[in-house]
Amino acid sequence: QVQLVESGGGLVQPGGSLRLSCAASRNIGAKIVTMAWFRQSPGSQRELVASITSERTNYADSVKDRFTISRDNVKEAVYLQMNNLKPEDTAVYYCYVDTTFLGSQIFFWGQGTQVTVSS
């Protein structure tokens, strides 16, 4: 019954900022390995934007130096601070949580939140 609930999307002008949030609706009950943000626009495949583990973060080249991913393990939440937004950042953004329990992978997806960058 765990769901990832996203918020923070919206319409912003180029150069603006948004902060996306994603949190589990209830305790996941498994060890979280990776938390990430993906995005998908109508003309593109779903792509990995940023990911975070206990020690490392990774970013797509297109967002590096503009976006920052962070996590709160207690809240089981992941955030994406997006600065200097560009029109090409327009997409539906999905959060993702990858867990392991008794040697098995269990993963969750958020419902998606629309980010539109336009003047």
mmCIF file of N, CA and C in Angstrom:
data_model
loop_
_atom_site.group_PDB
_atom_site.id
_atom_site.type_symbol
_atom_site.label_atom_id
_atom_site.label_comp_id
_atom_site.label_asym_id
_atom_site.label_seq_id
_atom_site.Cartn_x
_atom_site.Cartn_y
_atom_site.Cartn_z
ATOM 1 N N GLN A 1 0.814 -1.208 0.000
ATOM 2 C CA GLN A 1 0.000 0.000 0.000
ATOM 3 C C GLN A 1 0.851 1.263 0.000
ATOM 4 N N VAL A 2 2.143 1.108 -0.115
ATOM 5 C CA VAL A 2 3.021 2.266 -0.153
ATOM 6 C C VAL A 2 2.843 2.998 -1.477
ATOM 7 N N GLN A 3 2.707 4.300 -1.396
ATOM 8 C CA GLN A 3 2.644 5.149 -2.566
ATOM 9 C C GLN A 3 3.637 6.288 -2.410
ATOM 10 N N LEU A 4 4.206 6.705 -3.519
ATOM 11 C CA LEU A 4 5.075 7.867 -3.533
ATOM 12 C C LEU A 4 4.258 9.054 -4.011
ATOM 13 N N VAL A 5 4.168 10.062 -3.177
ATOM 14 C CA VAL A 5 3.348 11.231 -3.461
ATOM 15 C C VAL A 5 4.250 12.390 -3.835
ATOM 16 N N GLU A 6 4.058 12.912 -5.036
ATOM 17 C CA GLU A 6 4.877 13.992 -5.543
ATOM 18 C C GLU A 6 4.155 15.328 -5.444
ATOM 19 N N SER A 7 4.943 16.385 -5.355
ATOM 20 C CA SER A 7 4.415 17.734 -5.369
ATOM 21 C C SER A 7 5.505 18.695 -5.824
ATOM 22 N N GLY A 8 5.113 19.907 -6.157
ATOM 23 C CA GLY A 8 6.074 20.944 -6.476
ATOM 24 C C GLY A 8 6.158 21.345 -7.932
ATOM 25 N N GLY A 9 5.508 20.613 -8.805
ATOM 26 C CA GLY A 9 5.537 20.966 -10.208
ATOM 27 C C GLY A 9 4.713 22.209 -10.487
ATOM 28 N N GLY A 10 4.848 22.717 -11.697
ATOM 29 C CA GLY A 10 4.092 23.892 -12.073
ATOM 30 C C GLY A 10 4.668 24.565 -13.294
ATOM 31 N N LEU A 11 4.192 25.769 -13.530
ATOM 32 C CA LEU A 11 4.632 26.579 -14.658
ATOM 33 C C LEU A 11 5.624 27.620 -14.179
ATOM 34 N N VAL A 12 6.738 27.709 -14.865
ATOM 35 C CA VAL A 12 7.769 28.664 -14.491
ATOM 36 C C VAL A 12 8.423 29.215 -15.748
ATOM 37 N N GLN A 13 8.884 30.441 -15.673
ATOM 38 C CA GLN A 13 9.580 31.047 -16.801
ATOM 39 C C GLN A 13 11.006 30.547 -16.892
ATOM 40 N N PRO A 14 11.590 30.588 -18.085
ATOM 41 C CA PRO A 14 13.003 30.217 -18.204
ATOM 42 C C PRO A 14 13.857 30.999 -17.220
ATOM 43 N N GLY A 15 14.782 30.297 -16.610
ATOM 44 C CA GLY A 15 15.625 30.904 -15.597
ATOM 45 C C GLY A 15 15.076 30.795 -14.195
ATOM 46 N N GLY A 16 13.839 30.376 -14.070
ATOM 47 C CA GLY A 16 13.218 30.238 -12.771
ATOM 48 C C GLY A 16 13.599 28.947 -12.078
ATOM 49 N N SER A 17 13.007 28.749 -10.914
ATOM 50 C CA SER A 17 13.326 27.591 -10.090
ATOM 51 C C SER A 17 12.067 26.908 -9.587
ATOM 52 N N LEU A 18 12.185 25.627 -9.369
ATOM 53 C CA LEU A 18 11.147 24.828 -8.737
ATOM 54 C C LEU A 18 11.818 23.796 -7.845
ATOM 55 N N ARG A 19 11.093 23.372 -6.839
ATOM 56 C CA ARG A 19 11.571 22.321 -5.961
ATOM 57 C C ARG A 19 10.527 21.213 -5.920
ATOM 58 N N LEU A 20 10.901 20.050 -6.390
ATOM 59 C CA LEU A 20 10.022 18.902 -6.386
ATOM 60 C C LEU A 20 10.237 18.085 -5.124
ATOM 61 N N SER A 21 9.151 17.563 -4.597
ATOM 62 C CA SER A 21 9.212 16.722 -3.412
ATOM 63 C C SER A 21 8.498 15.411 -3.685
ATOM 64 N N CYS A 22 8.968 14.380 -3.043
ATOM 65 C CA CYS A 22 8.362 13.067 -3.171
ATOM 66 C C CYS A 22 8.547 12.340 -1.855
ATOM 67 N N ALA A 23 7.466 11.844 -1.304
ATOM 68 C CA ALA A 23 7.541 11.161 -0.023
ATOM 69 C C ALA A 23 6.629 9.950 -0.007
ATOM 70 N N ALA A 24 7.040 8.941 0.704
ATOM 71 C CA ALA A 24 6.236 7.740 0.844
ATOM 72 C C ALA A 24 5.012 8.014 1.703
ATOM 73 N N SER A 25 3.907 7.420 1.321
ATOM 74 C CA SER A 25 2.673 7.611 2.060
ATOM 75 C C SER A 25 2.685 6.919 3.417
ATOM 76 N N ARG A 26 3.494 5.913 3.546
ATOM 77 C CA ARG A 26 3.683 5.213 4.799
ATOM 78 C C ARG A 26 5.066 4.595 4.792
ATOM 79 N N ASN A 27 5.491 4.089 5.913
ATOM 80 C CA ASN A 27 6.814 3.498 6.008
ATOM 81 C C ASN A 27 6.981 2.370 5.003
ATOM 82 N N ILE A 28 8.073 2.449 4.276
ATOM 83 C CA ILE A 28 8.300 1.465 3.227
ATOM 84 C C ILE A 28 8.602 0.085 3.801
ATOM 85 N N GLY A 29 9.330 0.048 4.892
ATOM 86 C CA GLY A 29 9.622 -1.219 5.538
ATOM 87 C C GLY A 29 10.688 -2.040 4.843
ATOM 88 N N ALA A 30 11.535 -1.385 4.111
ATOM 89 C CA ALA A 30 12.641 -2.029 3.420
ATOM 90 C C ALA A 30 13.788 -1.042 3.334
ATOM 91 N N LYS A 31 14.961 -1.554 3.102
ATOM 92 C CA LYS A 31 16.124 -0.689 2.999
ATOM 93 C C LYS A 31 16.120 0.040 1.667
ATOM 94 N N ILE A 32 16.151 1.346 1.736
ATOM 95 C CA ILE A 32 16.189 2.153 0.525
ATOM 96 C C ILE A 32 17.619 2.199 0.010
ATOM 97 N N VAL A 33 17.777 1.833 -1.236
ATOM 98 C CA VAL A 33 19.092 1.820 -1.856
ATOM 99 C C VAL A 33 19.293 3.062 -2.710
ATOM 100 N N THR A 34 18.354 3.305 -3.593
ATOM 101 C CA THR A 34 18.469 4.407 -4.525
ATOM 102 C C THR A 34 17.172 5.201 -4.574
ATOM 103 N N MET A 35 17.302 6.501 -4.616
ATOM 104 C CA MET A 35 16.174 7.373 -4.873
ATOM 105 C C MET A 35 16.544 8.212 -6.089
ATOM 106 N N ALA A 36 15.575 8.481 -6.918
ATOM 107 C CA ALA A 36 15.899 9.126 -8.180
ATOM 108 C C ALA A 36 14.716 9.909 -8.717
ATOM 109 N N TRP A 37 15.024 10.733 -9.686
ATOM 110 C CA TRP A 37 14.021 11.442 -10.459
ATOM 111 C C TRP A 37 14.214 11.133 -11.931
ATOM 112 N N PHE A 38 13.129 10.796 -12.573
ATOM 113 C CA PHE A 38 13.092 10.604 -14.011
ATOM 114 C C PHE A 38 12.173 11.656 -14.612
ATOM 115 N N ARG A 39 12.270 11.834 -15.901
ATOM 116 C CA ARG A 39 11.335 12.719 -16.580
ATOM 117 C C ARG A 39 11.036 12.183 -17.969
ATOM 118 N N GLN A 40 9.887 12.592 -18.477
ATOM 119 C CA GLN A 40 9.482 12.165 -19.799
ATOM 120 C C GLN A 40 8.648 13.255 -20.455
ATOM 121 N N SER A 41 9.046 13.631 -21.642
ATOM 122 C CA SER A 41 8.292 14.568 -22.458
ATOM 123 C C SER A 41 7.681 13.796 -23.621
ATOM 124 N N PRO A 42 6.664 14.360 -24.264
ATOM 125 C CA PRO A 42 5.963 13.611 -25.327
ATOM 126 C C PRO A 42 6.865 13.083 -26.426
ATOM 127 N N GLY A 43 7.892 13.812 -26.772
ATOM 128 C CA GLY A 43 8.758 13.394 -27.859
ATOM 129 C C GLY A 43 9.999 12.632 -27.452
ATOM 130 N N SER A 44 10.072 12.228 -26.198
ATOM 131 C CA SER A 44 11.285 11.590 -25.701
ATOM 132 C C SER A 44 10.968 10.366 -24.858
ATOM 133 N N GLN A 45 11.957 9.509 -24.722
ATOM 134 C CA GLN A 45 11.857 8.394 -23.800
ATOM 135 C C GLN A 45 12.043 8.891 -22.375
ATOM 136 N N ARG A 46 11.545 8.121 -21.434
ATOM 137 C CA ARG A 46 11.778 8.473 -20.049
ATOM 138 C C ARG A 46 13.275 8.400 -19.756
ATOM 139 N N GLU A 47 13.791 9.436 -19.143
ATOM 140 C CA GLU A 47 15.213 9.505 -18.884
ATOM 141 C C GLU A 47 15.493 9.763 -17.415
ATOM 142 N N LEU A 48 16.617 9.268 -16.991
ATOM 143 C CA LEU A 48 17.067 9.508 -15.628
ATOM 144 C C LEU A 48 17.625 10.916 -15.520
ATOM 145 N N VAL A 49 17.108 11.680 -14.582
ATOM 146 C CA VAL A 49 17.557 13.044 -14.357
ATOM 147 C C VAL A 49 18.635 13.082 -13.288
ATOM 148 N N ALA A 50 18.364 12.444 -12.171
ATOM 149 C CA ALA A 50 19.297 12.446 -11.060
ATOM 150 C C ALA A 50 18.992 11.273 -10.150
ATOM 151 N N SER A 51 20.006 10.766 -9.499
ATOM 152 C CA SER A 51 19.834 9.683 -8.544
ATOM 153 C C SER A 51 20.724 9.922 -7.347
ATOM 154 N N ILE A 52 20.352 9.292 -6.248
ATOM 155 C CA ILE A 52 21.125 9.454 -5.028
ATOM 156 C C ILE A 52 21.106 8.161 -4.236
ATOM 157 N N THR A 53 22.271 7.760 -3.788
ATOM 158 C CA THR A 53 22.422 6.640 -2.884
ATOM 159 C C THR A 53 22.921 7.188 -1.553
ATOM 160 N N SER A 54 23.343 6.308 -0.678
ATOM 161 C CA SER A 54 23.813 6.757 0.620
ATOM 162 C C SER A 54 25.077 7.598 0.523
ATOM 163 N N GLU A 55 25.814 7.429 -0.556
ATOM 164 C CA GLU A 55 27.097 8.102 -0.665
ATOM 165 C C GLU A 55 27.281 8.955 -1.909
ATOM 166 N N ARG A 56 26.527 8.695 -2.938
ATOM 167 C CA ARG A 56 26.792 9.356 -4.209
ATOM 168 C C ARG A 56 25.539 9.938 -4.832
ATOM 169 N N THR A 57 25.758 10.943 -5.641
ATOM 170 C CA THR A 57 24.719 11.493 -6.491
ATOM 171 C C THR A 57 25.192 11.442 -7.931
ATOM 172 N N ASN A 58 24.251 11.303 -8.827
ATOM 173 C CA ASN A 58 24.545 11.308 -10.247
ATOM 174 C C ASN A 58 23.509 12.153 -10.963
ATOM 175 N N TYR A 59 23.961 12.829 -11.998
ATOM 176 C CA TYR A 59 23.089 13.712 -12.752
ATOM 177 C C TYR A 59 23.257 13.491 -14.239
ATOM 178 N N ALA A 60 22.163 13.660 -14.944
ATOM 179 C CA ALA A 60 22.258 13.709 -16.387
ATOM 180 C C ALA A 60 23.061 14.943 -16.787
ATOM 181 N N ASP A 61 23.805 14.816 -17.857
ATOM 182 C CA ASP A 61 24.629 15.938 -18.293
ATOM 183 C C ASP A 61 23.797 17.196 -18.546
ATOM 184 N N SER A 62 22.585 17.016 -18.995
ATOM 185 C CA SER A 62 21.748 18.147 -19.341
ATOM 186 C C SER A 62 21.308 18.978 -18.140
ATOM 187 N N VAL A 63 21.383 18.409 -16.940
ATOM 188 C CA VAL A 63 20.936 19.130 -15.753
ATOM 189 C C VAL A 63 22.051 19.373 -14.754
ATOM 190 N N LYS A 64 23.198 18.828 -15.013
ATOM 191 C CA LYS A 64 24.323 18.989 -14.100
ATOM 192 C C LYS A 64 24.620 20.474 -13.891
ATOM 193 N N ASP A 65 24.868 20.832 -12.662
ATOM 194 C CA ASP A 65 25.165 22.204 -12.237
ATOM 195 C C ASP A 65 23.926 23.083 -12.133
ATOM 196 N N ARG A 66 22.774 22.544 -12.477
ATOM 197 C CA ARG A 66 21.532 23.293 -12.339
ATOM 198 C C ARG A 66 20.572 22.642 -11.343
ATOM 199 N N PHE A 67 20.565 21.319 -11.299
ATOM 200 C CA PHE A 67 19.661 20.578 -10.423
ATOM 201 C C PHE A 67 20.439 19.969 -9.266
ATOM 202 N N THR A 68 19.773 19.828 -8.141
ATOM 203 C CA THR A 68 20.364 19.178 -6.980
ATOM 204 C C THR A 68 19.365 18.208 -6.379
ATOM 205 N N ILE A 69 19.776 16.965 -6.248
ATOM 206 C CA ILE A 69 18.934 15.961 -5.628
ATOM 207 C C ILE A 69 19.365 15.775 -4.182
ATOM 208 N N SER A 70 18.406 15.556 -3.310
ATOM 209 C CA SER A 70 18.696 15.307 -1.909
ATOM 210 C C SER A 70 17.657 14.343 -1.357
ATOM 211 N N ARG A 71 17.938 13.793 -0.193
ATOM 212 C CA ARG A 71 17.022 12.822 0.391
ATOM 213 C C ARG A 71 16.974 12.967 1.898
ATOM 214 N N ASP A 72 15.889 12.513 2.460
ATOM 215 C CA ASP A 72 15.699 12.463 3.899
ATOM 216 C C ASP A 72 15.306 11.033 4.216
ATOM 217 N N ASN A 73 16.222 10.299 4.781
ATOM 218 C CA ASN A 73 15.979 8.879 5.023
ATOM 219 C C ASN A 73 14.907 8.634 6.084
ATOM 220 N N VAL A 74 14.823 9.528 7.053
ATOM 221 C CA VAL A 74 13.812 9.377 8.094
ATOM 222 C C VAL A 74 12.417 9.575 7.516
ATOM 223 N N LYS A 75 12.273 10.613 6.729
ATOM 224 C CA LYS A 75 10.984 10.889 6.100
ATOM 225 C C LYS A 75 10.733 10.025 4.872
ATOM 226 N N GLU A 76 11.753 9.325 4.438
ATOM 227 C CA GLU A 76 11.680 8.545 3.202
ATOM 228 C C GLU A 76 11.199 9.440 2.063
ATOM 229 N N ALA A 77 11.900 10.537 1.917
ATOM 230 C CA ALA A 77 11.556 11.536 0.923
ATOM 231 C C ALA A 77 12.762 11.854 0.051
ATOM 232 N N VAL A 78 12.484 12.267 -1.148
ATOM 233 C CA VAL A 78 13.517 12.700 -2.070
ATOM 234 C C VAL A 78 13.075 14.017 -2.693
ATOM 235 N N TYR A 79 14.040 14.889 -2.917
ATOM 236 C CA TYR A 79 13.754 16.216 -3.413
ATOM 237 C C TYR A 79 14.610 16.515 -4.638
ATOM 238 N N LEU A 80 14.120 17.396 -5.458
ATOM 239 C CA LEU A 80 14.885 17.852 -6.610
ATOM 240 C C LEU A 80 14.756 19.358 -6.704
ATOM 241 N N GLN A 81 15.835 20.049 -6.382
ATOM 242 C CA GLN A 81 15.887 21.489 -6.538
ATOM 243 C C GLN A 81 16.332 21.795 -7.958
ATOM 244 N N MET A 82 15.506 22.497 -8.691
ATOM 245 C CA MET A 82 15.774 22.786 -10.084
ATOM 246 C C MET A 82 15.938 24.287 -10.249
ATOM 247 N N ASN A 83 17.117 24.698 -10.634
ATOM 248 C CA ASN A 83 17.422 26.101 -10.847
ATOM 249 C C ASN A 83 17.752 26.358 -12.307
ATOM 250 N N ASN A 84 17.639 27.612 -12.689
ATOM 251 C CA ASN A 84 17.934 28.014 -14.068
ATOM 252 C C ASN A 84 17.230 27.107 -15.069
ATOM 253 N N LEU A 85 15.953 26.961 -14.880
ATOM 254 C CA LEU A 85 15.183 26.059 -15.725
ATOM 255 C C LEU A 85 15.140 26.541 -17.166
ATOM 256 N N LYS A 86 15.140 25.577 -18.060
ATOM 257 C CA LYS A 86 15.115 25.833 -19.485
ATOM 258 C C LYS A 86 13.879 25.198 -20.102
ATOM 259 N N PRO A 87 13.437 25.706 -21.245
ATOM 260 C CA PRO A 87 12.261 25.102 -21.887
ATOM 261 C C PRO A 87 12.410 23.599 -22.122
ATOM 262 N N GLU A 88 13.598 23.142 -22.409
ATOM 263 C CA GLU A 88 13.807 21.726 -22.643
ATOM 264 C C GLU A 88 13.682 20.878 -21.382
ATOM 265 N N ASP A 89 13.559 21.512 -20.231
ATOM 266 C CA ASP A 89 13.294 20.784 -18.997
ATOM 267 C C ASP A 89 11.819 20.432 -18.850
ATOM 268 N N THR A 90 10.997 20.963 -19.715
ATOM 269 C CA THR A 90 9.566 20.682 -19.659
ATOM 270 C C THR A 90 9.311 19.188 -19.822
ATOM 271 N N ALA A 91 8.620 18.613 -18.867
ATOM 272 C CA ALA A 91 8.355 17.178 -18.868
ATOM 273 C C ALA A 91 7.502 16.834 -17.655
ATOM 274 N N VAL A 92 7.042 15.605 -17.642
ATOM 275 C CA VAL A 92 6.467 15.051 -16.434
ATOM 276 C C VAL A 92 7.599 14.404 -15.654
ATOM 277 N N TYR A 93 7.726 14.776 -14.407
ATOM 278 C CA TYR A 93 8.800 14.277 -13.566
ATOM 279 C C TYR A 93 8.254 13.210 -12.620
ATOM 280 N N TYR A 94 8.962 12.099 -12.561
ATOM 281 C CA TYR A 94 8.562 10.970 -11.738
ATOM 282 C C TYR A 94 9.654 10.657 -10.721
ATOM 283 N N CYS A 95 9.262 10.491 -9.484
ATOM 284 C CA CYS A 95 10.234 10.034 -8.502
ATOM 285 C C CYS A 95 10.242 8.511 -8.463
ATOM 286 N N TYR A 96 11.338 7.983 -7.994
ATOM 287 C CA TYR A 96 11.572 6.551 -7.994
ATOM 288 C C TYR A 96 12.335 6.175 -6.740
ATOM 289 N N VAL A 97 11.931 5.087 -6.130
ATOM 290 C CA VAL A 97 12.618 4.570 -4.958
ATOM 291 C C VAL A 97 12.877 3.098 -5.169
ATOM 292 N N ASP A 98 14.106 2.721 -5.024
ATOM 293 C CA ASP A 98 14.556 1.349 -5.196
ATOM 294 C C ASP A 98 14.962 0.822 -3.828
ATOM 295 N N THR A 99 14.381 -0.297 -3.442
ATOM 296 C CA THR A 99 14.663 -0.871 -2.130
ATOM 297 C C THR A 99 15.089 -2.319 -2.259
ATOM 298 N N THR A 100 15.634 -2.828 -1.195
ATOM 299 C CA THR A 100 15.965 -4.249 -1.131
ATOM 300 C C THR A 100 15.436 -4.819 0.175
ATOM 301 N N PHE A 101 14.892 -6.006 0.089
ATOM 302 C CA PHE A 101 14.342 -6.681 1.248
ATOM 303 C C PHE A 101 14.543 -8.175 1.065
ATOM 304 N N LEU A 102 15.277 -8.765 1.982
ATOM 305 C CA LEU A 102 15.582 -10.199 1.934
ATOM 306 C C LEU A 102 16.169 -10.591 0.579
ATOM 307 N N GLY A 103 17.018 -9.737 0.065
ATOM 308 C CA GLY A 103 17.694 -10.026 -1.178
ATOM 309 C C GLY A 103 16.910 -9.736 -2.433
ATOM 310 N N SER A 104 15.700 -9.255 -2.298
ATOM 311 C CA SER A 104 14.867 -8.952 -3.458
ATOM 312 C C SER A 104 14.725 -7.451 -3.634
ATOM 313 N N GLN A 105 14.653 -7.035 -4.882
ATOM 314 C CA GLN A 105 14.459 -5.635 -5.202
ATOM 315 C C GLN A 105 12.974 -5.304 -5.252
ATOM 316 N N ILE A 106 12.611 -4.247 -4.585
ATOM 317 C CA ILE A 106 11.255 -3.724 -4.644
ATOM 318 C C ILE A 106 11.368 -2.243 -4.977
ATOM 319 N N PHE A 107 10.669 -1.808 -5.983
ATOM 320 C CA PHE A 107 10.766 -0.412 -6.377
ATOM 321 C C PHE A 107 9.394 0.225 -6.488
ATOM 322 N N PHE A 108 9.394 1.547 -6.381
ATOM 323 C CA PHE A 108 8.167 2.324 -6.368
ATOM 324 C C PHE A 108 8.316 3.528 -7.287
ATOM 325 N N TRP A 109 7.214 3.922 -7.886
ATOM 326 C CA TRP A 109 7.162 5.100 -8.739
ATOM 327 C C TRP A 109 6.135 6.092 -8.213
ATOM 328 N N GLY A 110 6.478 7.365 -8.326
ATOM 329 C CA GLY A 110 5.513 8.402 -8.037
ATOM 330 C C GLY A 110 4.526 8.563 -9.174
ATOM 331 N N GLN A 111 3.490 9.355 -8.941
ATOM 332 C CA GLN A 111 2.432 9.512 -9.936
ATOM 333 C C GLN A 111 2.803 10.486 -11.049
ATOM 334 N N GLY A 112 3.865 11.226 -10.865
ATOM 335 C CA GLY A 112 4.293 12.201 -11.843
ATOM 336 C C GLY A 112 3.780 13.592 -11.532
ATOM 337 N N THR A 113 4.606 14.582 -11.791
ATOM 338 C CA THR A 113 4.203 15.968 -11.633
ATOM 339 C C THR A 113 4.706 16.758 -12.831
ATOM 340 N N GLN A 114 3.844 17.586 -13.388
ATOM 341 C CA GLN A 114 4.169 18.320 -14.603
ATOM 342 C C GLN A 114 5.014 19.540 -14.293
ATOM 343 N N VAL A 115 6.096 19.673 -15.028
ATOM 344 C CA VAL A 115 6.930 20.863 -14.983
ATOM 345 C C VAL A 115 6.919 21.484 -16.372
ATOM 346 N N THR A 116 6.500 22.723 -16.447
ATOM 347 C CA THR A 116 6.456 23.426 -17.718
ATOM 348 C C THR A 116 7.279 24.701 -17.610
ATOM 349 N N VAL A 117 8.243 24.827 -18.486
ATOM 350 C CA VAL A 117 9.115 25.995 -18.511
ATOM 351 C C VAL A 117 8.832 26.749 -19.799
ATOM 352 N N SER A 118 8.219 27.896 -19.674
ATOM 353 C CA SER A 118 7.801 28.646 -20.845
ATOM 354 C C SER A 118 7.646 30.118 -20.493
ATOM 355 N N SER A 119 7.927 30.959 -21.462
ATOM 356 C CA SER A 119 7.705 32.381 -21.300
ATOM 357 C C SER A 119 6.340 32.801 -21.810
#
